[in-house]
Short mmCIF file of C-alpha atoms in Angstrom, two decimals:
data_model
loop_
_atom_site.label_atom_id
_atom_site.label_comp_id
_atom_site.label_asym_id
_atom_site.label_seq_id
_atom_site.Cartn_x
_atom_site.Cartn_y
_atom_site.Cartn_z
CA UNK A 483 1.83 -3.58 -31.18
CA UNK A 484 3.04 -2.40 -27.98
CA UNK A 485 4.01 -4.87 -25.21
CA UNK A 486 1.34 -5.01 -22.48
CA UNK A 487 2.88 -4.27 -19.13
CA UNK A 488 1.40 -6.63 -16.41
CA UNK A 489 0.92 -5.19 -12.88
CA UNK A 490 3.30 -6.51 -10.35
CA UNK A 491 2.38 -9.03 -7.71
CA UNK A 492 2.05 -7.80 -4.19
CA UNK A 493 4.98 -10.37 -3.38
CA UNK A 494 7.15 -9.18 -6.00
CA UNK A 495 7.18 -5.78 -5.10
CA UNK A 496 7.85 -6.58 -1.24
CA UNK A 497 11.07 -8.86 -2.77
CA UNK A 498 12.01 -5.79 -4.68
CA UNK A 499 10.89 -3.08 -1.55
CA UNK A 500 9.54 -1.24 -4.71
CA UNK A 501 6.65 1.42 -4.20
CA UNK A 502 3.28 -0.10 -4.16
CA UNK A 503 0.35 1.39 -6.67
CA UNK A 504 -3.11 2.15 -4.00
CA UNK A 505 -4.04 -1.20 -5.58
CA UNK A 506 -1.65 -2.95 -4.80
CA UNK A 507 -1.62 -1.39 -1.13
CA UNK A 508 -5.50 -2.39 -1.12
CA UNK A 509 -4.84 -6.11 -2.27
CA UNK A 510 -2.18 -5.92 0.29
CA UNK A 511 -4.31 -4.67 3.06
CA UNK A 512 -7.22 -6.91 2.11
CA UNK A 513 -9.51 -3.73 1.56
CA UNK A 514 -10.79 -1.38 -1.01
CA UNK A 515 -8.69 1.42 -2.88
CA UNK A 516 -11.91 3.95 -1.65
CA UNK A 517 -10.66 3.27 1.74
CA UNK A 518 -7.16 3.30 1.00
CA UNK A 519 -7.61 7.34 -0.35
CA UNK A 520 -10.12 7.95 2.94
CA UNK A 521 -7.35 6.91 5.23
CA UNK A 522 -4.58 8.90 3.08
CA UNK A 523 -6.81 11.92 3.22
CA UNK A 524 -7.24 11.91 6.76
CA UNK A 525 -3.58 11.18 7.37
CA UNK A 526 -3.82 7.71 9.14
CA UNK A 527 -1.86 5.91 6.57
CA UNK A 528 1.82 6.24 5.62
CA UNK A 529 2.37 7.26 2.02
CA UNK A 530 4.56 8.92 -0.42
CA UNK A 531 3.57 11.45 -3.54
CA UNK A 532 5.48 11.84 -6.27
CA UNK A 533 3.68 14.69 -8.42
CA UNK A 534 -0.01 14.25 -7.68
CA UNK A 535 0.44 10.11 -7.63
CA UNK A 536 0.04 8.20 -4.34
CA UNK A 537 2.54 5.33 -3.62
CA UNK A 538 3.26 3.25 -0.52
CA UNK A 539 6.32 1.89 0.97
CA UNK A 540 6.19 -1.86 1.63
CA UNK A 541 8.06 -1.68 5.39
CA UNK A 542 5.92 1.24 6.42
CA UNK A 543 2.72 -0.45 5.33
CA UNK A 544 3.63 -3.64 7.07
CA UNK A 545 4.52 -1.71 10.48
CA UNK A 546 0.96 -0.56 9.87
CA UNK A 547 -0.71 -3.21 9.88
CA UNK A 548 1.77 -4.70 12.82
CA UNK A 549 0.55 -1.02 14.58
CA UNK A 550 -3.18 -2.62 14.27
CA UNK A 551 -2.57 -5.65 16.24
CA UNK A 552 -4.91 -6.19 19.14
CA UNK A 553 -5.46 -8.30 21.75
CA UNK A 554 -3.19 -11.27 23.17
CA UNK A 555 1.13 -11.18 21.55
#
């Protein structure tokens, strides 16, 4: 039997600044992987393809979500 692989936790892959999956981006984002593809389609969120697969680099998501920050600093 072959080994199952288990999917990496959010806070592994930001300790390893390894590409995240559009799940794990979701989990990360606290939001669904149907609005993670809206937001890639319309260009609003930073991404990478490799072949026809969309990944996500941790920094770039986290300056995101730093980019989203309204209100009092």
């Amino acid at each position: 039997a072959q080994p199952v692989l288990a999917m990496k936790t959010v806070e592994q892959i930001l300790a390893e600044d390894a590409l995240m999956t559009v799940a794990q981006a979701a989990k990360f984002l606290g939001m669904s992987t149907s609005w993670v593809y809206k937001e890639v389609e319309k260009g609003l969120l930073p991404h990478v393809l490799i072949g026809a697969r969309v990944r996500f680099e941790p920094e770039q998501l986290k300056a995101y979500v730093r980019s989203r920050v309204h209100g009092v600093r």
